[in-house]
Amino acid sequence: MVLINNKWYVAPIQLNGSFLLPIILILFLIPIIKQVRAKKIKWKKDIIYGLFLIYIWILLSITLFPIPLFGSGAKVYTLGFGKQLFINTKISILSSYMPIQLIGNILLLAPLSFFAAVFNSRFAKLRLNFLLVFCSSLTIESLQLILSFFYLGNRTFDVNDLILNSMGTLVGWAFFKFLNIFFNQEITVIRQ
């Protein structure tokens, strides 16, 4: 559904996140097939990689889907693009967020922070980790804006989401640092 001039338009087809499942499955199977051929299976790394791909699928399903697909010649396209732009740059409304919104936005990209540090030692440094999460959040918010512009969604570019998602870096990075104390050798193996 998209909202234009206070009127809702319903698309006949909604593309949901399950559309990505075959792609996620292929991305998971390619390294496993290579490992089987080389007779060097790294189960711990494969499990962590699989969890990472599941997280990416969930993240994209939450932030970018569903995507409404209108047929060619649909009335919504006769109205011109850009009539449905949702942009929030007011940081002051952050105090009106419900607790679930605050917690959800903070935790949304925390796993990205964690997985990045697990897979690559450069992201074990807070500064680079923060930069990765901030840029990822900015990309998600920008994609939401672009999708809304072309009536492929009804999401909002929200500066508050950007702030809260970036704060999630601390949660993911701290969780990585804590686990690294106990599983340093395993993390080193995963990075190889």
mmCIF file of C-alpha atoms in Angstrom:
data_model
loop_
_atom_site.group_PDB
_atom_site.id
_atom_site.type_symbol
_atom_site.label_atom_id
_atom_site.label_comp_id
_atom_site.label_asym_id
_atom_site.label_seq_id
_atom_site.Cartn_x
_atom_site.Cartn_y
_atom_site.Cartn_z
ATOM 1 C CA MET A 1 0.000 0.000 0.000
ATOM 2 C CA VAL A 2 1.136 3.499 -0.725
ATOM 3 C CA LEU A 3 -0.315 6.773 0.507
ATOM 4 C CA ILE A 4 -0.661 9.633 -1.988
ATOM 5 C CA ASN A 5 -2.658 12.795 -1.275
ATOM 6 C CA ASN A 6 -4.317 11.140 1.743
ATOM 7 C CA LYS A 7 -5.556 8.224 -0.364
ATOM 8 C CA TRP A 8 -4.323 4.647 -0.039
ATOM 9 C CA TYR A 9 -3.522 2.643 -3.169
ATOM 10 C CA VAL A 10 -3.271 -1.133 -2.843
ATOM 11 C CA ALA A 11 -0.952 -3.029 -5.155
ATOM 12 C CA PRO A 12 -2.267 -6.284 -6.622
ATOM 13 C CA ILE A 13 1.018 -8.030 -5.793
ATOM 14 C CA GLN A 14 3.149 -7.718 -2.657
ATOM 15 C CA LEU A 15 6.724 -8.984 -2.953
ATOM 16 C CA ASN A 16 7.816 -10.183 0.490
ATOM 17 C CA GLY A 17 11.151 -11.236 1.977
ATOM 18 C CA SER A 18 10.676 -14.898 1.031
ATOM 19 C CA PHE A 19 11.683 -13.755 -2.456
ATOM 20 C CA LEU A 20 15.262 -13.613 -1.111
ATOM 21 C CA LEU A 21 15.360 -17.165 0.294
ATOM 22 C CA PRO A 22 16.728 -18.864 -2.871
ATOM 23 C CA ILE A 23 19.499 -16.251 -3.050
ATOM 24 C CA ILE A 24 20.364 -16.772 0.630
ATOM 25 C CA LEU A 25 20.402 -20.545 0.127
ATOM 26 C CA ILE A 26 22.737 -20.266 -2.871
ATOM 27 C CA LEU A 27 25.057 -17.943 -0.931
ATOM 28 C CA PHE A 28 25.152 -20.536 1.853
ATOM 29 C CA LEU A 29 25.719 -23.547 -0.406
ATOM 30 C CA ILE A 30 28.493 -22.136 -2.614
ATOM 31 C CA PRO A 31 31.212 -22.105 0.101
ATOM 32 C CA ILE A 32 30.061 -25.488 1.430
ATOM 33 C CA ILE A 33 30.302 -27.056 -2.028
ATOM 34 C CA LYS A 34 33.801 -25.597 -2.419
ATOM 35 C CA GLN A 35 34.778 -27.019 0.967
ATOM 36 C CA VAL A 36 33.395 -30.461 0.128
ATOM 37 C CA ARG A 37 35.345 -30.498 -3.128
ATOM 38 C CA ALA A 38 38.516 -29.438 -1.298
ATOM 39 C CA LYS A 39 37.735 -31.963 1.476
ATOM 40 C CA LYS A 40 38.170 -29.208 4.076
ATOM 41 C CA ILE A 41 34.847 -28.639 5.768
ATOM 42 C CA LYS A 42 34.829 -25.900 8.417
ATOM 43 C CA TRP A 43 31.590 -26.555 10.291
ATOM 44 C CA LYS A 44 31.996 -23.813 12.897
ATOM 45 C CA LYS A 45 32.602 -21.203 10.235
ATOM 46 C CA ASP A 46 29.723 -22.554 8.136
ATOM 47 C CA ILE A 47 27.308 -22.375 11.065
ATOM 48 C CA ILE A 48 28.301 -18.778 11.875
ATOM 49 C CA TYR A 49 28.091 -17.880 8.176
ATOM 50 C CA GLY A 50 24.637 -19.496 7.978
ATOM 51 C CA LEU A 51 23.459 -17.515 11.017
ATOM 52 C CA PHE A 52 24.821 -14.352 9.395
ATOM 53 C CA LEU A 53 22.871 -15.023 6.183
ATOM 54 C CA ILE A 54 19.682 -15.696 8.170
ATOM 55 C CA TYR A 55 20.227 -12.380 9.962
ATOM 56 C CA ILE A 56 20.705 -10.546 6.633
ATOM 57 C CA TRP A 57 17.499 -12.115 5.307
ATOM 58 C CA ILE A 58 15.568 -11.044 8.413
ATOM 59 C CA LEU A 59 17.109 -7.550 8.288
ATOM 60 C CA LEU A 60 16.113 -7.021 4.652
ATOM 61 C CA SER A 61 12.662 -8.525 5.238
ATOM 62 C CA ILE A 62 12.053 -6.089 8.095
ATOM 63 C CA THR A 63 13.502 -2.954 6.536
ATOM 64 C CA LEU A 64 12.738 -3.154 2.811
ATOM 65 C CA PHE A 65 9.838 -5.553 2.342
ATOM 66 C CA PRO A 66 7.033 -5.910 1.427
ATOM 67 C CA ILE A 67 7.406 -4.187 -1.912
ATOM 68 C CA PRO A 68 4.082 -3.363 -3.585
ATOM 69 C CA LEU A 69 4.058 -4.117 -7.304
ATOM 70 C CA PHE A 70 1.509 -2.213 -9.352
ATOM 71 C CA GLY A 71 0.783 -3.286 -12.907
ATOM 72 C CA SER A 72 1.775 -1.151 -15.855
ATOM 73 C CA GLY A 73 -0.758 1.592 -16.398
ATOM 74 C CA ALA A 74 -1.870 1.532 -12.759
ATOM 75 C CA LYS A 75 -3.567 4.718 -11.556
ATOM 76 C CA VAL A 76 -0.820 5.309 -9.002
ATOM 77 C CA TYR A 77 1.689 5.833 -11.839
ATOM 78 C CA THR A 78 -0.458 8.484 -13.497
ATOM 79 C CA LEU A 79 -0.053 10.686 -10.423
ATOM 80 C CA GLY A 80 3.683 11.170 -10.982
ATOM 81 C CA PHE A 81 6.495 9.936 -8.763
ATOM 82 C CA GLY A 82 7.582 11.480 -5.510
ATOM 83 C CA LYS A 83 4.131 12.256 -4.126
ATOM 84 C CA GLN A 84 4.721 9.856 -1.239
ATOM 85 C CA LEU A 85 7.885 10.935 0.526
ATOM 86 C CA PHE A 86 8.231 10.251 4.195
ATOM 87 C CA ILE A 87 11.226 12.014 5.722
ATOM 88 C CA ASN A 88 11.696 12.634 9.418
ATOM 89 C CA THR A 89 14.596 14.831 10.471
ATOM 90 C CA LYS A 90 13.181 15.806 13.867
ATOM 91 C CA ILE A 91 15.353 14.341 16.594
ATOM 92 C CA SER A 92 12.990 15.802 19.194
ATOM 93 C CA ILE A 93 10.319 13.150 18.471
ATOM 94 C CA LEU A 94 12.708 10.437 19.655
ATOM 95 C CA SER A 95 11.278 10.941 23.149
ATOM 96 C CA SER A 96 7.822 9.953 21.856
ATOM 97 C CA TYR A 97 9.003 6.562 20.592
ATOM 98 C CA MET A 98 7.542 3.534 22.298
ATOM 99 C CA PRO A 99 10.083 1.369 24.198
ATOM 100 C CA ILE A 100 9.737 -1.416 21.615
ATOM 101 C CA GLN A 101 10.694 1.038 18.845
ATOM 102 C CA LEU A 102 13.738 2.229 20.767
ATOM 103 C CA ILE A 103 14.934 -1.263 21.640
ATOM 104 C CA GLY A 104 14.131 -2.644 18.193
ATOM 105 C CA ASN A 105 16.037 0.100 16.383
ATOM 106 C CA ILE A 106 19.030 -0.236 18.695
ATOM 107 C CA LEU A 107 19.129 -4.015 18.278
ATOM 108 C CA LEU A 108 18.404 -4.026 14.526
ATOM 109 C CA LEU A 109 22.030 -3.644 13.438
ATOM 110 C CA ALA A 110 23.732 -4.975 16.587
ATOM 111 C CA PRO A 111 24.143 -8.426 14.962
ATOM 112 C CA LEU A 112 25.845 -6.795 11.980
ATOM 113 C CA SER A 113 28.340 -5.232 14.371
ATOM 114 C CA PHE A 114 28.906 -8.609 16.025
ATOM 115 C CA PHE A 115 29.255 -10.656 12.817
ATOM 116 C CA ALA A 116 31.570 -8.093 11.225
ATOM 117 C CA ALA A 117 33.934 -8.336 14.206
ATOM 118 C CA VAL A 118 33.778 -12.144 14.147
ATOM 119 C CA PHE A 119 34.540 -12.421 10.423
ATOM 120 C CA ASN A 120 37.162 -9.687 10.144
ATOM 121 C CA SER A 121 39.614 -8.499 12.809
ATOM 122 C CA ARG A 122 39.563 -4.949 11.409
ATOM 123 C CA PHE A 123 35.960 -4.625 12.604
ATOM 124 C CA ALA A 124 36.975 -5.666 16.117
ATOM 125 C CA LYS A 125 38.019 -2.009 16.397
ATOM 126 C CA LEU A 126 35.090 0.087 17.548
ATOM 127 C CA ARG A 127 35.717 2.960 15.138
ATOM 128 C CA LEU A 128 35.564 0.840 11.963
ATOM 129 C CA ASN A 129 32.708 -1.198 13.354
ATOM 130 C CA PHE A 130 30.722 1.966 14.061
ATOM 131 C CA LEU A 131 31.445 3.285 10.561
ATOM 132 C CA LEU A 132 30.195 0.033 9.012
ATOM 133 C CA VAL A 133 26.954 0.063 11.008
ATOM 134 C CA PHE A 134 26.358 3.781 10.403
ATOM 135 C CA CYS A 135 26.875 3.389 6.637
ATOM 136 C CA SER A 136 24.626 0.310 6.602
ATOM 137 C CA SER A 137 21.898 2.201 8.445
ATOM 138 C CA LEU A 138 22.249 5.168 6.087
ATOM 139 C CA THR A 139 21.983 2.793 3.115
ATOM 140 C CA ILE A 140 18.823 1.194 4.510
ATOM 141 C CA GLU A 141 17.219 4.565 5.224
ATOM 142 C CA SER A 142 18.167 5.863 1.758
ATOM 143 C CA LEU A 143 16.762 2.748 0.078
ATOM 144 C CA GLN A 144 13.533 3.217 2.016
ATOM 145 C CA LEU A 145 13.348 6.790 0.716
ATOM 146 C CA ILE A 146 14.024 5.715 -2.887
ATOM 147 C CA LEU A 147 11.480 2.891 -2.691
ATOM 148 C CA SER A 148 8.865 5.308 -1.336
ATOM 149 C CA PHE A 149 9.638 7.803 -4.105
ATOM 150 C CA PHE A 150 8.846 5.192 -6.768
ATOM 151 C CA TYR A 151 5.837 3.762 -4.847
ATOM 152 C CA LEU A 152 7.660 0.531 -4.051
ATOM 153 C CA GLY A 153 7.059 0.900 -0.339
ATOM 154 C CA ASN A 154 5.747 3.226 2.310
ATOM 155 C CA ARG A 155 8.763 3.487 4.575
ATOM 156 C CA THR A 156 10.214 6.606 6.148
ATOM 157 C CA PHE A 157 13.729 8.000 5.994
ATOM 158 C CA ASP A 158 14.113 8.658 9.703
ATOM 159 C CA VAL A 159 17.181 10.295 11.213
ATOM 160 C CA ASN A 160 16.186 8.834 14.579
ATOM 161 C CA ASP A 161 16.443 5.315 13.144
ATOM 162 C CA LEU A 162 19.907 6.225 11.909
ATOM 163 C CA ILE A 163 20.938 7.342 15.411
ATOM 164 C CA LEU A 164 19.411 4.335 17.182
ATOM 165 C CA ASN A 165 20.739 1.812 14.651
ATOM 166 C CA SER A 166 24.212 3.301 15.067
ATOM 167 C CA MET A 167 23.914 2.997 18.839
ATOM 168 C CA GLY A 168 23.392 -0.715 18.253
ATOM 169 C CA THR A 169 27.060 -0.864 17.312
ATOM 170 C CA LEU A 170 27.933 -0.720 20.995
ATOM 171 C CA VAL A 171 25.675 -3.669 21.803
ATOM 172 C CA GLY A 172 27.037 -5.909 19.024
ATOM 173 C CA TRP A 173 30.637 -4.874 19.554
ATOM 174 C CA ALA A 174 30.422 -5.350 23.350
ATOM 175 C CA PHE A 175 28.862 -8.802 22.830
ATOM 176 C CA PHE A 176 31.732 -9.691 20.487
ATOM 177 C CA LYS A 177 34.343 -8.455 22.993
ATOM 178 C CA PHE A 178 32.702 -10.509 25.758
ATOM 179 C CA LEU A 179 32.585 -13.711 23.675
ATOM 180 C CA ASN A 180 36.110 -13.120 22.398
ATOM 181 C CA ILE A 181 37.384 -13.528 25.980
ATOM 182 C CA PHE A 182 36.089 -17.107 26.085
ATOM 183 C CA PHE A 183 36.198 -18.122 22.412
ATOM 184 C CA ASN A 184 39.281 -16.368 21.061
ATOM 185 C CA GLN A 185 40.698 -19.490 19.411
ATOM 186 C CA GLU A 186 37.394 -20.352 17.742
ATOM 187 C CA ILE A 187 37.011 -16.809 16.419
ATOM 188 C CA THR A 188 40.555 -16.946 15.042
ATOM 189 C CA VAL A 189 39.670 -20.195 13.222
ATOM 190 C CA ILE A 190 36.494 -18.637 11.816
ATOM 191 C CA ARG A 191 38.492 -15.733 10.388
ATOM 192 C CA GLN A 192 40.766 -18.058 8.412
#
